[in-house]
Amino acid sequence: MDKNKQQIVSSGLYLVSTPIGNMEDITFRALNVLKKSNIILCEDTRRSGKLLSYFQIKNKLLSYHKFNEKKICSTVIDFIKKDKVVSLISD
C-alpha cells in the first residue's frame, strides 16, 4: 500500500481502539487518526491524557461520558459539519 494513502484521514467521527495494559499495543492507524484529530472525545481526560502524552499527541481532549453526552453531542455534530476529524476513545 502507498504510504501517502495511509496518512490521509478524512473528516468525520472515528472510533479508535486503545490498548489495555501495554501502551505500545496501539496500532499505527490508531495513532495516525489521533494525531490528525481536531478533538478527541474520552471518558476520563486524565487517563486518556496519559496515553496521548506517552505518544506526544497534544490534540484537544474533550470529556464525553453518559452524564454529559446530551450536552456535548451538538458540539461534536458541529465539528463534523465543519469537516473536522473527531475521535472517540474509551478507557
Backbone as ProteinMPNN parsed JSONL, in Angstrom:
{"seq_chain_A": "MDKNKQQIVSSGLYLVSTPIGNMEDITFRALNVLKKSNIILCEDTRRSGKLLSYFQIKNKLLSYHKFNEKKICSTVIDFIKKDKVVSLISD", "coords_chain_A": {"N_chain_A": [[0.839, -1.182, 0.0], [0.435, 2.263, -0.68], [2.355, 4.661, 1.037], [1.522, 7.339, 1.331], [-1.252, 7.19, 1.011], [-2.014, 5.887, 3.349], [-1.724, 7.867, 5.225], [-3.732, 9.717, 4.94], [-6.491, 11.189, 6.448], [-9.783, 11.438, 6.472], [-12.417, 13.858, 7.08], [-14.727, 13.455, 9.818], [-16.248, 11.144, 12.165], [-14.378, 9.034, 14.212], [-14.05, 5.887, 15.695], [-11.792, 4.902, 17.905], [-9.738, 2.337, 18.875], [-8.105, 1.671, 21.941], [-5.167, 0.621, 23.724], [-5.211, -2.01, 26.196], [-3.614, -2.109, 29.096], [-0.524, -2.565, 28.095], [0.833, 0.207, 26.632], [2.052, 0.277, 24.157], [0.723, -1.441, 22.544], [-1.018, -0.264, 20.839], [-2.318, 0.482, 17.573], [-0.671, 1.496, 14.497], [-2.37, 2.824, 12.782], [-4.372, 3.768, 14.521], [-2.865, 5.6, 16.03], [-2.197, 7.409, 13.994], [-4.731, 8.455, 13.282], [-5.474, 9.643, 15.727], [-3.467, 11.587, 15.984], [-4.172, 13.277, 13.929], [-6.593, 14.25, 14.618], [-9.004, 16.77, 15.31], [-10.436, 17.136, 17.636], [-10.496, 15.002, 20.506], [-12.574, 12.748, 21.906], [-13.224, 11.515, 25.126], [-13.713, 9.322, 27.973], [-12.436, 9.803, 30.434], [-10.385, 12.384, 30.945], [-7.959, 12.522, 32.267], [-6.903, 9.906, 32.358], [-6.879, 9.212, 29.619], [-5.289, 11.277, 28.764], [-2.775, 10.518, 29.686], [-2.136, 8.403, 27.974], [-2.085, 9.75, 25.484], [-0.078, 11.608, 25.992], [2.111, 9.913, 26.295], [2.568, 9.2, 23.662], [3.143, 11.627, 22.622], [1.049, 13.273, 21.677], [-0.786, 16.094, 21.287], [-3.359, 17.017, 20.965], [-6.674, 18.479, 21.351], [-8.489, 17.38, 24.128], [-11.689, 16.223, 25.003], [-14.002, 15.76, 27.463], [-16.27, 13.116, 27.462], [-19.008, 11.41, 28.321], [-21.559, 9.287, 29.832], [-22.936, 11.069, 31.465], [-22.743, 13.6, 30.377], [-23.286, 13.453, 27.7], [-25.517, 14.35, 26.173], [-25.276, 17.104, 26.308], [-22.78, 17.572, 25.08], [-23.054, 16.484, 22.577], [-24.11, 18.177, 20.493], [-21.95, 19.872, 20.039], [-20.067, 18.079, 19.024], [-21.347, 17.272, 16.658], [-21.351, 19.725, 15.308], [-18.573, 20.07, 14.873], [-18.093, 17.947, 13.093], [-19.733, 18.696, 10.943], [-18.299, 20.866, 10.099], [-16.27, 19.77, 8.701], [-14.253, 18.545, 10.264], [-11.948, 16.389, 12.029], [-12.914, 14.008, 14.266], [-12.318, 12.053, 17.081], [-13.23, 9.211, 19.011], [-12.437, 7.754, 21.973], [-12.191, 5.069, 24.35], [-11.953, 4.226, 27.789]], "CA_chain_A": [[0.0, 0.0, 0.0], [1.149, 3.53, -0.777], [2.479, 5.331, 2.333], [0.734, 8.567, 1.341], [-2.656, 6.834, 1.199], [-2.208, 5.538, 4.746], [-1.674, 9.048, 6.076], [-4.905, 10.561, 4.727], [-7.594, 10.986, 7.383], [-10.905, 12.285, 6.052], [-13.215, 14.387, 8.186], [-15.77, 12.572, 10.308], [-16.109, 10.589, 13.504], [-13.636, 7.781, 14.247], [-13.989, 5.138, 16.944], [-10.398, 4.468, 17.937], [-9.469, 1.421, 19.983], [-6.888, 1.975, 22.691], [-4.651, -0.597, 24.349], [-5.483, -2.344, 27.592], [-2.34, -2.523, 29.69], [0.691, -2.084, 27.444], [0.52, 1.312, 25.718], [2.627, 0.045, 22.834], [-0.148, -2.338, 21.78], [-1.861, 0.549, 19.964], [-1.955, 0.316, 16.162], [-0.171, 2.68, 13.787], [-3.53, 3.54, 12.245], [-4.99, 4.491, 15.637], [-2.008, 6.757, 16.318], [-2.333, 8.355, 12.887], [-6.029, 9.129, 13.407], [-5.431, 10.503, 16.913], [-2.594, 12.736, 15.696], [-4.825, 14.166, 12.965], [-7.908, 14.631, 15.141], [-9.182, 18.127, 15.824], [-10.758, 16.89, 19.042], [-10.552, 13.601, 20.908], [-13.561, 12.545, 22.958], [-12.821, 10.421, 26.009], [-14.454, 9.248, 29.228], [-11.641, 10.386, 31.516], [-9.282, 13.121, 30.31], [-6.687, 12.225, 32.958], [-6.413, 8.595, 31.909], [-6.586, 9.309, 28.185], [-4.17, 12.202, 28.646], [-1.527, 9.758, 29.886], [-1.883, 7.682, 26.725], [-1.708, 10.713, 24.448], [1.217, 12.171, 26.379], [3.107, 8.877, 26.017], [2.85, 9.251, 22.226], [3.375, 13.041, 22.299], [-0.102, 13.801, 20.945], [-1.233, 17.23, 22.096], [-4.652, 17.485, 20.46], [-7.649, 18.826, 22.384], [-9.308, 16.326, 24.72], [-12.99, 16.677, 25.478], [-14.64, 14.726, 28.265], [-17.531, 12.666, 26.869], [-19.47, 10.232, 29.051], [-23.021, 9.194, 29.897], [-23.526, 12.174, 32.219], [-22.722, 14.86, 29.614], [-23.382, 13.169, 26.26], [-26.525, 15.193, 25.512], [-24.726, 18.459, 26.257], [-21.618, 17.599, 24.184], [-23.432, 15.954, 21.266], [-24.238, 19.238, 19.482], [-20.585, 20.327, 19.745], [-19.467, 17.048, 18.168], [-22.0, 17.379, 15.346], [-20.837, 20.953, 14.682], [-17.215, 19.795, 14.393], [-18.174, 17.082, 11.916], [-20.299, 19.508, 9.862], [-17.248, 21.787, 9.652], [-15.24, 18.919, 8.094], [-13.181, 18.284, 11.223], [-11.723, 14.993, 12.403], [-13.272, 13.782, 15.663], [-12.072, 10.676, 17.504], [-13.813, 8.783, 20.278], [-11.705, 6.647, 22.586], [-12.818, 4.611, 25.584], [-10.984, 3.705, 28.773]], "C_chain_A": [[0.882, 1.243, 0.0], [1.167, 4.231, 0.583], [1.623, 6.587, 2.412], [-0.748, 8.291, 1.55], [-2.944, 6.523, 2.665], [-2.319, 6.779, 5.627], [-2.886, 9.96, 5.916], [-5.991, 10.182, 5.736], [-8.689, 11.966, 6.987], [-11.671, 12.781, 7.268], [-14.302, 13.39, 8.563], [-15.476, 12.11, 11.714], [-15.433, 9.228, 13.421], [-13.738, 7.166, 15.635], [-12.615, 4.487, 16.975], [-10.181, 3.562, 19.143], [-8.136, 1.785, 20.63], [-6.444, 0.716, 23.421], [-5.104, -0.765, 25.798], [-4.159, -2.841, 28.162], [-1.156, -1.867, 29.021], [0.359, -1.022, 26.401], [1.03, 1.073, 24.303], [1.841, -0.973, 22.012], [-1.088, -1.578, 20.85], [-1.4, 0.387, 18.511], [-1.43, 1.622, 15.574], [-1.343, 3.506, 13.255], [-4.226, 4.351, 13.337], [-4.181, 5.733, 15.978], [-2.148, 7.826, 15.246], [-3.643, 9.146, 12.999], [-6.014, 10.08, 14.603], [-4.59, 11.754, 16.664], [-3.28, 13.749, 14.785], [-6.205, 14.63, 13.424], [-7.91, 16.08, 15.608], [-9.596, 18.1, 17.287], [-10.816, 15.388, 19.272], [-11.514, 13.514, 22.085], [-13.136, 11.361, 23.81], [-13.638, 10.46, 27.291], [-13.728, 10.001, 30.34], [-10.413, 11.066, 30.908], [-7.943, 12.84, 30.986], [-6.085, 10.92, 32.447], [-6.017, 8.639, 30.429], [-5.412, 10.243, 27.933], [-2.829, 11.514, 28.82], [-1.142, 9.012, 28.608], [-1.39, 8.642, 25.646], [-0.349, 11.34, 24.739], [2.352, 11.194, 26.057], [3.533, 8.915, 24.547], [3.013, 10.685, 21.71], [2.291, 13.605, 21.371], [-0.723, 14.879, 21.819], [-2.57, 17.802, 21.628], [-5.64, 17.679, 21.604], [-8.459, 17.607, 22.813], [-10.608, 16.936, 25.224], [-13.645, 15.519, 26.219], [-16.015, 14.396, 27.679], [-17.933, 11.364, 27.543], [-20.985, 10.295, 29.206], [-23.683, 10.359, 30.636], [-23.541, 13.494, 31.451], [-22.947, 14.666, 28.112], [-24.407, 14.046, 25.542], [-26.018, 16.618, 25.335], [-23.626, 18.58, 25.194], [-21.984, 17.22, 22.751], [-23.516, 17.037, 20.187], [-22.872, 19.798, 19.088], [-19.904, 19.366, 18.778], [-20.048, 17.136, 16.757], [-21.507, 18.613, 14.601], [-19.433, 20.75, 14.124], [-17.257, 18.978, 13.108], [-18.733, 17.852, 10.721], [-19.269, 20.478, 9.284], [-16.049, 21.033, 9.067], [-14.02, 18.729, 8.989], [-13.081, 16.785, 11.476], [-11.971, 14.871, 13.909], [-13.024, 12.313, 15.979], [-12.737, 10.423, 18.843], [-13.004, 7.599, 20.779], [-12.385, 6.301, 23.899], [-11.755, 4.03, 26.501], [-11.194, 2.225, 28.986]], "O_chain_A": [[1.949, 1.259, 0.613], [0.122, 4.382, 1.216], [1.052, 6.872, 3.465], [-1.434, 9.079, 2.202], [-4.014, 6.865, 3.167], [-2.955, 6.729, 6.679], [-3.045, 10.899, 6.696], [-6.361, 9.014, 5.863], [-8.538, 13.177, 7.148], [-11.587, 12.2, 8.35], [-14.742, 12.587, 7.741], [-14.57, 12.617, 12.375], [-15.859, 8.365, 12.653], [-13.535, 7.851, 16.637], [-12.316, 3.616, 16.158], [-10.409, 3.963, 20.284], [-7.175, 2.156, 19.954], [-7.262, -0.16, 23.704], [-5.344, 0.207, 26.514], [-3.651, -3.883, 27.747], [-0.814, -0.729, 29.343], [-0.311, -1.305, 25.408], [0.481, 1.623, 23.349], [2.25, -1.327, 20.906], [-1.881, -2.199, 20.141], [-0.214, 0.178, 18.258], [-1.708, 2.707, 16.085], [-1.306, 4.736, 13.277], [-4.625, 5.492, 13.104], [-4.75, 6.804, 16.193], [-2.209, 9.015, 15.556], [-3.653, 10.365, 12.829], [-6.493, 11.209, 14.497], [-4.96, 12.85, 17.085], [-2.999, 14.945, 14.862], [-6.902, 15.329, 12.689], [-6.952, 16.554, 16.218], [-9.163, 18.935, 18.081], [-11.136, 14.611, 18.373], [-11.294, 14.128, 23.129], [-12.734, 10.324, 23.283], [-14.188, 11.499, 27.656], [-14.346, 10.75, 31.095], [-9.509, 10.393, 30.414], [-6.899, 12.915, 30.338], [-4.894, 10.852, 32.142], [-4.949, 8.16, 30.046], [-4.63, 10.033, 27.005], [-1.85, 11.886, 28.172], [0.023, 8.992, 28.213], [-0.393, 8.372, 24.976], [0.439, 11.574, 23.822], [3.421, 11.602, 25.602], [4.699, 8.692, 24.222], [3.019, 10.918, 20.501], [2.584, 14.318, 20.412], [-1.135, 14.616, 22.949], [-2.863, 18.97, 21.884], [-5.47, 17.118, 22.687], [-9.036, 16.9, 21.987], [-10.619, 18.026, 25.798], [-13.819, 14.433, 25.666], [-16.823, 15.292, 27.432], [-17.282, 10.335, 27.36], [-21.619, 11.251, 28.759], [-24.873, 10.608, 30.447], [-24.268, 14.414, 31.824], [-22.812, 15.614, 27.338], [-24.174, 14.445, 24.401], [-26.3, 17.262, 24.325], [-23.555, 19.587, 24.489], [-21.285, 17.603, 21.813], [-23.036, 16.827, 19.073], [-22.66, 20.158, 17.93], [-19.245, 19.791, 17.829], [-19.308, 17.08, 15.775], [-21.271, 18.555, 13.394], [-19.133, 21.208, 13.021], [-16.544, 19.277, 12.151], [-18.253, 17.68, 9.6], [-19.358, 20.864, 8.119], [-14.954, 21.584, 8.951], [-12.885, 18.753, 8.513], [-13.999, 16.021, 11.179], [-11.325, 15.54, 14.715], [-13.463, 11.431, 15.241], [-12.799, 11.305, 19.699], [-12.896, 6.574, 20.107], [-13.072, 7.133, 24.491], [-10.786, 3.421, 26.049], [-10.479, 1.607, 29.775]]}, "name": "protein", "num_of_chains": 1, "seq": "MDKNKQQIVSSGLYLVSTPIGNMEDITFRALNVLKKSNIILCEDTRRSGKLLSYFQIKNKLLSYHKFNEKKICSTVIDFIKKDKVVSLISD"}
